[in-house]
Amino acid sequence: MVCLLIVVLIMFVLVIIVYTTKINSFLILEAKMKSLMITKYGDVNSSLEEQEVPKPAVKANQILIKTYSSSFNPIDYKIVSGAYKALGKLSFPAGIGRDVSGIVDEVGKNVRKFKTGDKVYSRINESFVGTMAEYVLSNVEDTALMPSNLGFDESASIPLVGLTTYQALVDVAKLSKGESVLIHAGSGGIGTFAIQLAKHLGAKVTTTTSSKNVSFVKGLGADKVIDYTSQNYLDEGAAFDVVYDTLGGDHTLNSFNVLKEGGRVLSIAGTIDSITAEQFGLNKFIRMILAFQARKVTRTASKMNATYRFLYMSPNGEQLKKIAKLYESGKLKPILDKTYKFSESIQALEYLSKGHAKGKVVVKIRE
Ligand SMILES: NC(=O)c1ccc[n+]([C@@H]2O[C@H](COP(=O)([O-])OP(=O)(O)OC[C@H]3O[C@@H](n4cnc5c(N)ncnc54)[C@H](OP(=O)(O)O)[C@@H]3O)[C@@H](O)[C@H]2O)c1
């Protein structure tokens, strides 16, 4: 009788274990979300697909954001193409997108700064990429409350371009009142923010764009516009205290031809400098190759007693808070070119990859 009872008890326990395991796996199965994923290196059209992936679990100092909007940046299509393989290979499928705006869905146990329901925006840390997903993790220190006067689409257009330009013009170039700045490609995601920020800092702004965008960039505050289809910025002579190089290639070295003696060239698309190589943790051999590639720029800068810096932006919630204040006070305005639905996100990235966006390309993840 006792033996029978023990057998029944063991069976009962086993049934409970199997049942709870099933419930757990069912729950785990439930905790999934839609996310746009990179499936291989290649062109935008054939290398991305929407997949069901596990919803991320929040850790102590993190928040889980229910994504409302996200925006694409050139880094997204460059990564898909494999252009950044040397800096680290992707393991597929990999997430895509770095900008997010949304509502805090869950906070880690140490989080005091944000609470469930807060409207936030962030340029998330690389370890949490991507934001083209229904839920996204962000570190507390990389996140800020959204500008109170803006919606999700407008807010998602800001973090990456805003932080890059704030760090370039304020932190590194220290652009100040009365100085003259040349901003290459004033009509792009970076350029539209840069013109407005440089004007707010009191600088005299010259920018380049094509004929169709001349009046648009003037409307953003540019004092002088050079139509690159019919004019050459090299004709300006040594006119600028600061050049913000957003184009790279020959434009990086050419930027010194229009720089005043002792000026600053700040590039986000040109030759990587030694400070950034160190920031990336690149090995000595790669750093030597980069230094060799940068030799003309370094030599030219030194001859002119000028400064050359390449900047790779960093996520920064405190700076996003300052940037939010600039929008709230009306000093900056969000510039959106096109807004796509989540189901159209591949088309959105394809459009951006043509290189002629007029402001930012946003994806609405949910209504
Ligand atoms: N290092 C970093 O941390 C960092 C961060 C952000 C971005 N970036 C880099 O910065 C670059 C710019 O980014 P973005 O978001 O502004 O790109 P974007 O939005 O795609 O830029 C498009 C704009 O560039 C203009 N443009 C194209 N060719 C031009 C030329 N030859 N002269 C003047 N304007 C030209 C286009 O104007 P038209 O249509 O009139 O031609 C268009 O409005 C990208 O290479 C990106 O990867 C680097």
Tab-separated table of C-alpha atoms and ligand atoms in Angstrom:
chain	number	residue	atom	x	y	z
A	1	MET	CA	0.000	0.000	0.000
A	2	VAL	CA	2.826	2.390	0.972
A	3	CYS	CA	4.669	1.491	-2.231
A	4	LEU	CA	1.580	2.240	-4.290
A	5	LEU	CA	1.179	5.567	-2.565
A	6	ILE	CA	4.825	6.470	-3.290
A	7	VAL	CA	4.407	5.532	-6.974
A	8	VAL	CA	1.220	7.633	-7.223
A	9	LEU	CA	3.003	10.539	-5.520
A	10	ILE	CA	5.998	10.316	-7.895
A	11	MET	CA	3.651	10.203	-10.892
A	12	PHE	CA	1.755	13.193	-9.532
A	13	VAL	CA	5.010	15.156	-9.119
A	14	LEU	CA	6.093	14.162	-12.636
A	15	VAL	CA	2.777	15.313	-14.106
A	16	ILE	CA	3.143	18.672	-12.291
A	17	ILE	CA	6.724	19.083	-13.587
A	18	VAL	CA	5.726	18.267	-17.175
A	19	TYR	CA	2.702	20.555	-16.937
A	20	THR	CA	4.648	23.560	-15.559
A	21	THR	CA	7.420	23.028	-18.107
A	22	LYS	CA	4.793	23.100	-20.838
A	23	ILE	CA	3.244	26.250	-19.399
A	24	ASN	CA	6.701	27.840	-19.163
A	25	SER	CA	7.652	26.961	-22.692
A	26	PHE	CA	4.243	28.132	-23.822
A	27	LEU	CA	4.880	31.452	-22.050
A	28	ILE	CA	8.370	31.665	-23.524
A	29	LEU	CA	6.854	30.911	-26.887
A	30	GLU	CA	4.396	33.743	-26.265
A	31	ALA	CA	7.170	36.216	-25.367
A	32	LYS	CA	8.111	36.850	-28.966
A	33	MET	CA	8.117	39.985	-31.048
A	34	LYS	CA	8.439	41.087	-34.647
A	35	SER	CA	11.846	42.380	-35.646
A	36	LEU	CA	13.490	43.285	-38.931
A	37	MET	CA	16.602	41.115	-39.191
A	38	ILE	CA	19.699	41.088	-41.391
A	39	THR	CA	20.007	37.535	-42.714
A	40	LYS	CA	23.252	37.910	-44.720
A	41	TYR	CA	25.616	40.508	-46.161
A	42	GLY	CA	24.411	41.896	-49.487
A	43	ASP	CA	22.006	44.429	-50.934
A	44	VAL	CA	19.179	45.845	-48.860
A	45	ASN	CA	16.438	44.073	-50.841
A	46	SER	CA	17.709	40.531	-50.487
A	47	SER	CA	19.398	40.614	-47.070
A	48	LEU	CA	16.607	41.654	-44.706
A	49	GLU	CA	13.434	39.975	-43.497
A	50	GLU	CA	10.882	40.372	-40.743
A	51	GLN	CA	11.174	37.556	-38.199
A	52	GLU	CA	9.634	36.472	-34.895
A	53	VAL	CA	12.389	36.709	-32.287
A	54	PRO	CA	12.415	36.454	-28.473
A	55	LYS	CA	11.290	39.604	-26.672
A	56	PRO	CA	14.369	40.880	-24.779
A	57	ALA	CA	14.549	40.416	-21.003
A	58	VAL	CA	15.429	43.480	-18.957
A	59	LYS	CA	18.482	43.546	-16.621
A	60	ALA	CA	19.093	45.658	-13.492
A	61	ASN	CA	20.130	48.983	-15.111
A	62	GLN	CA	18.152	48.667	-18.304
A	63	ILE	CA	14.727	49.611	-19.516
A	64	LEU	CA	12.550	47.808	-22.026
A	65	ILE	CA	11.024	50.237	-24.512
A	66	LYS	CA	7.813	49.439	-26.367
A	67	THR	CA	8.858	50.838	-29.724
A	68	TYR	CA	6.589	53.332	-31.442
A	69	SER	CA	9.017	54.740	-34.023
A	70	SER	CA	12.533	54.231	-35.252
A	71	SER	CA	14.666	55.836	-37.939
A	72	PHE	CA	17.322	54.610	-40.323
A	73	ASN	CA	20.834	56.031	-40.720
A	74	PRO	CA	23.456	55.323	-43.410
A	75	ILE	CA	25.320	53.019	-40.961
A	76	ASP	CA	22.379	50.594	-41.291
A	77	TYR	CA	22.720	49.992	-45.040
A	78	LYS	CA	26.529	50.152	-44.844
A	79	ILE	CA	26.498	47.340	-42.254
A	80	VAL	CA	24.132	45.267	-44.423
A	81	SER	CA	26.518	45.686	-47.375
A	82	GLY	CA	29.400	44.291	-45.302
A	83	ALA	CA	31.372	47.548	-45.442
A	84	TYR	CA	32.183	47.368	-41.699
A	85	LYS	CA	33.206	43.689	-41.586
A	86	ALA	CA	36.775	44.663	-40.638
A	87	LEU	CA	35.457	46.257	-37.425
A	88	GLY	CA	33.571	43.099	-36.418
A	89	LYS	CA	31.525	40.471	-38.242
A	90	LEU	CA	27.804	40.033	-37.677
A	91	SER	CA	26.342	36.728	-36.601
A	92	PHE	CA	23.106	36.190	-38.494
A	93	PRO	CA	20.269	36.849	-38.068
A	94	ALA	CA	21.222	40.250	-36.643
A	95	GLY	CA	19.042	43.186	-35.611
A	96	ILE	CA	19.095	46.526	-37.409
A	97	GLY	CA	18.442	50.147	-36.362
A	98	ARG	CA	19.835	52.354	-33.592
A	99	ASP	CA	17.251	55.110	-33.047
A	100	VAL	CA	14.138	54.523	-30.979
A	101	SER	CA	11.232	56.410	-29.457
A	102	GLY	CA	8.568	54.695	-27.411
A	103	ILE	CA	7.036	53.999	-24.034
A	104	VAL	CA	8.861	52.382	-21.109
A	105	ASP	CA	7.315	48.926	-20.769
A	106	GLU	CA	9.467	47.535	-17.953
A	107	VAL	CA	12.351	48.792	-15.805
A	108	GLY	CA	15.266	46.848	-14.270
A	109	LYS	CA	15.404	46.541	-10.479
A	110	ASN	CA	17.994	49.335	-10.064
A	111	VAL	CA	16.263	51.852	-12.316
A	112	ARG	CA	15.018	55.007	-10.571
A	113	LYS	CA	15.285	57.555	-13.386
A	114	PHE	CA	12.442	56.169	-15.530
A	115	LYS	CA	9.149	54.483	-14.811
A	116	THR	CA	6.711	52.400	-16.794
A	117	GLY	CA	4.693	54.647	-19.092
A	118	ASP	CA	7.400	57.304	-19.639
A	119	LYS	CA	7.819	58.472	-23.230
A	120	VAL	CA	11.534	58.102	-24.022
A	121	TYR	CA	14.003	58.235	-26.889
A	122	SER	CA	17.464	56.795	-27.300
A	123	ARG	CA	20.357	55.983	-29.582
A	124	ILE	CA	20.775	52.549	-28.079
A	125	ASN	CA	24.075	50.890	-27.238
A	126	GLU	CA	25.514	48.696	-30.036
A	127	SER	CA	24.933	45.556	-27.928
A	128	PHE	CA	21.124	46.052	-28.158
A	129	VAL	CA	20.824	46.783	-31.905
A	130	GLY	CA	18.155	46.777	-33.467
A	131	THR	CA	15.399	49.208	-33.014
A	132	MET	CA	13.354	48.019	-36.014
A	133	ALA	CA	11.546	45.780	-33.539
A	134	GLU	CA	8.450	45.874	-31.353
A	135	TYR	CA	10.526	46.049	-28.143
A	136	VAL	CA	14.053	47.357	-27.538
A	137	LEU	CA	16.398	47.393	-24.548
A	138	SER	CA	18.275	50.549	-23.636
A	139	ASN	CA	20.713	51.417	-20.861
A	140	VAL	CA	19.404	54.074	-18.496
A	141	GLU	CA	22.415	56.302	-19.233
A	142	ASP	CA	21.702	56.196	-22.999
A	143	THR	CA	18.057	57.255	-22.647
A	144	ALA	CA	16.155	60.507	-22.062
A	145	LEU	CA	12.551	61.650	-21.956
A	146	MET	CA	11.301	62.610	-25.425
A	147	PRO	CA	10.971	66.330	-26.204
A	148	SER	CA	7.560	67.119	-24.684
A	149	ASN	CA	6.359	68.978	-27.804
A	150	LEU	CA	7.179	66.175	-30.260
A	151	GLY	CA	5.491	62.927	-31.261
A	152	PHE	CA	7.100	59.501	-31.623
A	153	ASP	CA	8.026	59.877	-35.315
A	154	GLU	CA	9.753	63.241	-34.797
A	155	SER	CA	11.550	62.038	-31.659
A	156	ALA	CA	12.852	58.887	-33.370
A	157	SER	CA	14.418	61.059	-36.070
A	158	ILE	CA	16.738	62.775	-33.600
A	159	PRO	CA	19.066	60.628	-31.449
A	160	LEU	CA	21.839	59.415	-33.781
A	161	VAL	CA	22.146	62.522	-35.969
A	162	GLY	CA	21.602	64.836	-32.992
A	163	LEU	CA	24.229	63.219	-30.784
A	164	THR	CA	26.755	62.900	-33.623
A	165	THR	CA	26.486	66.570	-34.473
A	166	TYR	CA	26.348	67.767	-30.876
A	167	GLN	CA	29.519	65.785	-30.113
A	168	ALA	CA	31.173	66.973	-33.347
A	169	LEU	CA	30.376	70.689	-33.199
A	170	VAL	CA	30.073	71.310	-29.445
A	171	ASP	CA	32.358	68.752	-27.726
A	172	VAL	CA	35.161	68.370	-30.273
A	173	ALA	CA	35.189	71.352	-32.665
A	174	LYS	CA	33.958	73.735	-29.937
A	175	LEU	CA	32.251	75.849	-32.583
A	176	SER	CA	31.605	79.256	-31.087
A	177	LYS	CA	29.683	82.454	-31.730
A	178	GLY	CA	30.900	84.427	-34.749
A	179	GLU	CA	32.918	81.558	-36.252
A	180	SER	CA	32.322	80.395	-39.811
A	181	VAL	CA	31.505	76.769	-40.543
A	182	LEU	CA	31.154	74.802	-43.758
A	183	ILE	CA	28.667	71.957	-43.419
A	184	HIS	CA	28.897	69.493	-46.281
A	185	ALA	CA	25.549	67.989	-47.411
A	186	GLY	CA	23.228	70.328	-45.508
A	187	SER	CA	20.048	68.617	-46.732
A	188	GLY	CA	20.722	65.148	-45.244
A	189	GLY	CA	19.846	63.704	-41.841
A	190	ILE	CA	23.045	65.071	-40.313
A	191	GLY	CA	23.115	68.310	-42.300
A	192	THR	CA	19.586	69.436	-41.415
A	193	PHE	CA	20.361	69.073	-37.700
A	194	ALA	CA	23.873	70.583	-38.101
A	195	ILE	CA	22.686	73.781	-39.826
A	196	GLN	CA	20.177	74.449	-37.052
A	197	LEU	CA	22.610	73.636	-34.222
A	198	ALA	CA	25.417	75.742	-35.737
A	199	LYS	CA	23.032	78.710	-36.097
A	200	HIS	CA	21.914	78.232	-32.500
A	201	LEU	CA	25.601	78.338	-31.463
A	202	GLY	CA	25.906	81.683	-33.257
A	203	ALA	CA	28.061	80.532	-36.177
A	204	LYS	CA	27.927	81.759	-39.765
A	205	VAL	CA	26.833	78.740	-41.807
A	206	THR	CA	27.722	77.815	-45.371
A	207	THR	CA	26.429	74.515	-46.718
A	208	THR	CA	26.429	72.432	-49.885
A	209	THR	CA	23.477	70.737	-51.564
A	210	SER	CA	21.994	70.236	-55.040
A	211	SER	CA	19.777	72.797	-56.841
A	212	LYS	CA	16.460	71.257	-55.722
A	213	ASN	CA	17.358	71.730	-52.039
A	214	VAL	CA	18.846	75.251	-52.068
A	215	SER	CA	15.792	77.063	-50.713
A	216	PHE	CA	15.103	74.205	-48.266
A	217	VAL	CA	18.503	74.572	-46.522
A	218	LYS	CA	18.203	78.370	-46.584
A	219	GLY	CA	14.923	77.878	-44.722
A	220	LEU	CA	16.823	75.964	-42.031
A	221	GLY	CA	19.033	79.002	-41.459
A	222	ALA	CA	22.034	78.554	-43.801
A	223	ASP	CA	23.627	81.955	-44.548
A	224	LYS	CA	25.192	80.796	-47.797
A	225	VAL	CA	24.382	77.800	-49.984
A	226	ILE	CA	26.699	76.266	-52.554
A	227	ASP	CA	24.850	74.256	-55.206
A	228	TYR	CA	27.311	71.432	-55.836
A	229	THR	CA	25.826	70.741	-59.281
A	230	SER	CA	26.933	74.145	-60.619
A	231	GLN	CA	29.401	75.572	-58.065
A	232	ASN	CA	32.494	74.353	-56.224
A	233	TYR	CA	33.043	74.990	-52.537
A	234	LEU	CA	36.797	75.051	-53.225
A	235	ASP	CA	36.237	78.494	-54.778
A	236	GLU	CA	35.501	79.836	-51.282
A	237	GLY	CA	39.227	80.003	-50.450
A	238	ALA	CA	40.450	79.771	-46.848
A	239	ALA	CA	37.167	81.005	-45.387
A	240	PHE	CA	36.214	78.627	-42.578
A	241	ASP	CA	37.158	78.160	-38.937
A	242	VAL	CA	35.494	74.753	-38.932
A	243	VAL	CA	34.592	72.274	-41.677
A	244	TYR	CA	32.098	69.528	-40.821
A	245	ASP	CA	32.942	66.761	-43.287
A	246	THR	CA	29.932	64.497	-43.733
A	247	LEU	CA	30.953	63.245	-47.183
A	248	GLY	CA	34.413	61.674	-46.801
A	249	GLY	CA	36.458	60.579	-49.845
A	250	ASP	CA	38.314	63.459	-51.528
A	251	HIS	CA	36.176	65.941	-49.574
A	252	THR	CA	38.132	65.241	-46.377
A	253	LEU	CA	41.461	66.443	-47.784
A	254	ASN	CA	39.771	69.128	-49.900
A	255	SER	CA	38.225	70.533	-46.721
A	256	PHE	CA	41.678	71.829	-45.711
A	257	ASN	CA	41.741	73.992	-48.873
A	258	VAL	CA	38.878	76.080	-47.523
A	259	LEU	CA	40.076	76.070	-43.919
A	260	LYS	CA	41.653	79.065	-42.199
A	261	GLU	CA	45.148	78.605	-40.751
A	262	GLY	CA	44.723	76.911	-37.353
A	263	GLY	CA	41.156	75.778	-38.144
A	264	ARG	CA	39.441	72.472	-37.360
A	265	VAL	CA	38.246	69.776	-39.747
A	266	LEU	CA	35.801	67.475	-38.064
A	267	SER	CA	34.926	64.395	-40.103
A	268	ILE	CA	32.287	61.742	-39.519
A	269	ALA	CA	32.756	60.042	-42.878
A	270	GLY	CA	36.463	60.362	-43.735
A	271	THR	CA	39.753	58.924	-42.551
A	272	ILE	CA	39.701	57.399	-39.061
A	273	ASP	CA	42.190	59.142	-36.749
A	274	SER	CA	44.303	57.517	-34.029
A	275	ILE	CA	41.950	58.583	-31.209
A	276	THR	CA	39.002	56.829	-32.856
A	277	ALA	CA	41.131	53.764	-33.715
A	278	GLU	CA	41.909	53.470	-30.017
A	279	GLN	CA	38.220	54.000	-29.131
A	280	PHE	CA	37.374	51.027	-31.422
A	281	GLY	CA	40.055	48.936	-29.685
A	282	LEU	CA	41.657	48.171	-33.068
A	283	ASN	CA	44.879	46.158	-33.027
A	284	LYS	CA	48.285	47.690	-33.715
A	285	PHE	CA	48.470	46.341	-37.262
A	286	ILE	CA	45.105	47.836	-38.339
A	287	ARG	CA	46.036	51.090	-36.577
A	288	MET	CA	49.243	51.236	-38.625
A	289	ILE	CA	47.260	50.761	-41.859
A	290	LEU	CA	44.818	53.491	-40.813
A	291	ALA	CA	47.657	55.853	-39.896
A	292	PHE	CA	49.184	55.191	-43.345
A	293	GLN	CA	45.845	55.949	-45.047
A	294	ALA	CA	45.495	59.133	-42.988
A	295	ARG	CA	49.032	60.360	-43.657
A	296	LYS	CA	48.056	63.049	-46.222
A	297	VAL	CA	45.365	64.433	-43.948
A	298	THR	CA	47.659	64.350	-40.895
A	299	ARG	CA	50.515	66.027	-42.812
A	300	THR	CA	48.228	68.719	-44.231
A	301	ALA	CA	46.714	69.448	-40.820
A	302	SER	CA	50.128	69.732	-39.224
A	303	LYS	CA	51.457	72.041	-42.023
A	304	MET	CA	48.473	74.351	-41.505
A	305	ASN	CA	48.663	74.217	-37.729
A	306	ALA	CA	45.117	72.871	-38.044
A	307	THR	CA	43.292	70.068	-36.239
A	308	TYR	CA	41.866	66.954	-37.857
A	309	ARG	CA	39.515	64.752	-35.889
A	310	PHE	CA	37.350	61.837	-36.940
A	311	LEU	CA	34.402	61.336	-34.651
A	312	TYR	CA	32.429	58.163	-34.075
A	313	MET	CA	29.411	59.112	-32.012
A	314	SER	CA	28.547	57.602	-28.627
A	315	PRO	CA	25.116	57.048	-27.076
A	316	ASN	CA	24.475	59.650	-24.359
A	317	GLY	CA	21.235	60.206	-22.449
A	318	GLU	CA	22.402	63.424	-20.770
A	319	GLN	CA	23.077	65.030	-24.161
A	320	LEU	CA	19.698	63.794	-25.444
A	321	LYS	CA	18.150	65.646	-22.506
A	322	LYS	CA	19.922	68.880	-23.552
A	323	ILE	CA	18.891	68.318	-27.178
A	324	ALA	CA	15.259	67.762	-26.067
A	325	LYS	CA	15.334	71.213	-24.420
A	326	LEU	CA	16.433	72.797	-27.723
A	327	TYR	CA	13.382	71.283	-29.441
A	328	GLU	CA	11.066	72.279	-26.596
A	329	SER	CA	12.260	75.886	-26.790
A	330	GLY	CA	11.687	75.915	-30.554
A	331	LYS	CA	15.388	76.473	-31.362
A	332	LEU	CA	15.491	73.233	-33.363
A	333	LYS	CA	12.856	71.641	-35.567
A	334	PRO	CA	12.666	67.979	-36.560
A	335	ILE	CA	13.071	67.456	-40.309
A	336	LEU	CA	11.414	64.313	-41.610
A	337	ASP	CA	11.626	63.376	-45.247
A	338	LYS	CA	9.454	60.237	-45.351
A	339	THR	CA	7.666	58.065	-42.811
A	340	TYR	CA	7.131	54.392	-43.607
A	341	LYS	CA	5.043	51.632	-41.990
A	342	PHE	CA	6.890	48.783	-40.235
A	343	SER	CA	5.901	46.464	-43.103
A	344	GLU	CA	7.651	48.892	-45.505
A	345	SER	CA	10.922	49.164	-43.584
A	346	ILE	CA	13.013	47.521	-46.327
A	347	GLN	CA	11.740	50.142	-48.807
A	348	ALA	CA	12.614	52.823	-46.231
A	349	LEU	CA	16.224	51.656	-46.013
A	350	GLU	CA	16.423	51.294	-49.780
A	351	TYR	CA	15.263	54.900	-50.173
A	352	LEU	CA	17.863	56.168	-47.680
A	353	SER	CA	20.614	54.162	-49.393
A	354	LYS	CA	20.172	56.227	-52.595
A	355	GLY	CA	21.908	59.069	-50.708
A	356	HIS	CA	19.383	61.820	-51.441
A	357	ALA	CA	17.118	61.920	-48.396
A	358	LYS	CA	15.959	65.403	-47.413
A	359	GLY	CA	16.110	65.091	-43.625
A	360	LYS	CA	15.354	61.821	-41.872
A	361	VAL	CA	13.713	58.564	-42.911
A	362	VAL	CA	11.430	57.271	-40.156
A	363	VAL	CA	9.676	53.932	-39.632
A	364	LYS	CA	6.469	53.777	-37.606
A	365	ILE	CA	6.699	50.515	-35.686
A	366	ARG	CA	3.208	50.747	-34.181
A	367	GLU	CA	0.385	53.317	-34.242
B	1	LIG	N1	30.906	58.853	-37.566
B	1	LIG	C1	29.675	58.863	-37.077
B	1	LIG	O1	29.446	58.686	-35.873
B	1	LIG	C2	28.523	59.109	-38.018
B	1	LIG	C3	27.245	59.350	-37.507
B	1	LIG	C4	26.217	59.649	-38.384
B	1	LIG	C5	26.448	59.677	-39.750
B	1	LIG	N2	27.683	59.400	-40.216
B	1	LIG	C6	27.957	59.457	-41.674
B	1	LIG	O2	27.682	60.765	-42.133
B	1	LIG	C7	27.270	60.733	-43.493
B	1	LIG	C8	26.016	61.590	-43.664
B	1	LIG	O3	24.937	61.000	-42.941
B	1	LIG	P1	23.446	61.476	-43.201
B	1	LIG	O4	22.584	60.790	-42.218
B	1	LIG	O5	23.374	62.941	-43.303
B	1	LIG	O6	23.195	60.864	-44.677
B	1	LIG	P2	21.985	61.147	-45.666
B	1	LIG	O7	20.817	61.667	-44.918
B	1	LIG	O8	21.791	59.925	-46.479
B	1	LIG	O9	22.528	62.301	-46.630
B	1	LIG	C9	21.796	62.560	-47.781
B	1	LIG	C10	22.049	63.980	-48.262
B	1	LIG	O10	23.369	64.091	-48.778
B	1	LIG	C11	23.333	65.077	-49.819
B	1	LIG	N3	24.466	64.881	-50.717
B	1	LIG	C12	24.775	63.761	-51.422
B	1	LIG	N4	25.906	63.984	-52.142
B	1	LIG	C13	26.296	65.265	-51.893
B	1	LIG	C14	27.394	66.077	-52.336
B	1	LIG	N5	28.311	65.615	-53.172
B	1	LIG	N6	27.490	67.324	-51.851
B	1	LIG	C15	26.578	67.814	-50.967
B	1	LIG	N7	25.510	67.094	-50.543
B	1	LIG	C16	25.388	65.834	-50.992
B	1	LIG	C17	22.019	64.843	-50.495
B	1	LIG	O11	21.588	66.040	-51.088
B	1	LIG	P3	21.102	66.036	-52.617
B	1	LIG	O12	19.907	65.140	-52.682
B	1	LIG	O13	20.800	67.470	-52.864
B	1	LIG	O14	22.228	65.491	-53.432
B	1	LIG	C18	21.097	64.381	-49.363
B	1	LIG	O15	20.233	65.391	-48.891
B	1	LIG	C19	27.087	59.248	-43.841
B	1	LIG	O16	28.221	58.807	-44.529
B	1	LIG	C20	27.033	58.562	-42.478
B	1	LIG	O17	27.466	57.231	-42.504
B	1	LIG	C21	28.726	59.118	-39.381
